[in-house]
Coordinates of C-alpha atoms in Angstrom, one line a residue:
M1 CA 16.3 13.9 1.6
P2 CA 16.4 10.3 2.8
L3 CA 15.2 7.5 0.6
Y4 CA 13.2 6.0 3.4
V5 CA 10.4 8.2 4.8
P6 CA 8.9 6.5 7.9
K7 CA 5.2 6.5 8.4
S8 CA 3.8 9.2 10.6
I9 CA 1.7 7.1 13.0
N10 CA 2.4 3.8 14.8
L11 CA 0.1 1.0 13.6
S12 CA -0.2 -2.5 14.6
L13 CA -2.2 -4.3 11.9
N14 CA -2.3 -7.9 11.0
E15 CA -2.3 -9.1 7.4
E16 CA -6.1 -9.3 7.1
Q17 CA -6.5 -5.8 8.5
L18 CA -4.0 -4.4 6.0
K19 CA -5.9 -6.2 3.2
A20 CA -9.1 -4.8 4.4
V21 CA -7.7 -1.2 4.3
F22 CA -6.7 -1.7 0.7
R23 CA -9.9 -3.4 -0.3
K24 CA -12.0 -0.6 1.2
H25 CA -10.3 1.8 -1.1
D26 CA -11.4 0.0 -4.3
V27 CA -14.3 2.4 -4.5
N28 CA -15.3 1.6 -8.1
G29 CA -15.4 -2.1 -7.3
D30 CA -13.4 -3.3 -10.3
G31 CA -11.1 -5.5 -8.2
C32 CA -8.1 -3.4 -8.9
L33 CA -6.5 -0.6 -6.9
S34 CA -5.6 2.4 -9.1
K35 CA -2.9 4.9 -8.2
D36 CA -5.5 7.2 -6.7
E37 CA -7.1 4.5 -4.6
L38 CA -3.6 3.4 -3.4
M39 CA -2.8 7.0 -2.5
K40 CA -5.9 7.2 -0.3
A41 CA -5.1 3.9 1.3
F42 CA -1.5 5.0 2.1
R43 CA -2.8 8.3 3.5
E44 CA -5.1 6.3 5.8
L45 CA -2.1 4.2 6.9
G46 CA -0.2 7.4 7.8
S47 CA 2.3 7.6 5.0
R48 CA 4.2 10.9 5.1
N49 CA 4.8 10.6 1.3
P50 CA 1.9 8.6 -0.2
S51 CA 2.7 9.3 -3.8
W52 CA 6.2 8.0 -3.4
R53 CA 4.9 4.9 -1.5
V54 CA 2.4 4.3 -4.4
R55 CA 5.2 4.3 -7.0
R56 CA 7.3 1.9 -4.8
S57 CA 4.3 -0.3 -4.2
L58 CA 3.6 -0.6 -7.9
H59 CA 7.2 -1.4 -8.5
H60 CA 7.2 -4.2 -6.0
A61 CA 3.7 -5.7 -6.3
D62 CA 2.3 -5.0 -9.8
G63 CA 3.3 -8.3 -11.4
N64 CA 1.6 -7.8 -14.8
G65 CA 2.7 -4.1 -15.2
D66 CA -0.8 -2.7 -15.8
G67 CA -0.4 0.1 -13.3
T68 CA -2.9 -1.2 -10.8
I69 CA -2.9 -3.7 -8.0
S70 CA -5.3 -6.6 -8.6
L71 CA -6.7 -8.8 -5.9
D72 CA -4.2 -11.5 -7.1
E73 CA -1.4 -9.0 -6.4
L74 CA -2.7 -7.9 -3.1
D75 CA -0.6 -10.4 -1.1
E76 CA 2.6 -9.0 -2.6
L77 CA 1.4 -5.5 -1.8
V78 CA 0.8 -6.5 1.8
K79 CA 4.2 -8.1 2.1
Y80 CA 5.8 -4.9 0.8
V81 CA 3.7 -2.7 3.1
A82 CA 4.6 -4.9 6.1
K83 CA 8.4 -4.6 5.3
Q84 CA 8.0 -0.8 5.4
G85 CA 6.8 -0.9 9.0
Y86 CA 3.0 -0.6 8.6
G87 CA 2.7 -3.5 11.0
I88 CA 2.0 -7.2 10.8
N89 CA 1.5 -8.5 14.3

């Protein structure tokens, strides 16, 4: 199995649109994205393997290591997501 699993749909989203997708999935309103919330966001973005993408996202963007992505860490998450081809135009 390849290490890189491409997304299943072609999106063209800018940085603010990507942030909006992730913010919308903060359903409990605590200002942090849990693994479950991230999983739902990656499914919406068309990830073929959202659980793997969540683990990689936390590795790249969870600066304080608490297992969630805070609003302060959202920029790093968006940078990572854009590198993976989810589209910044």
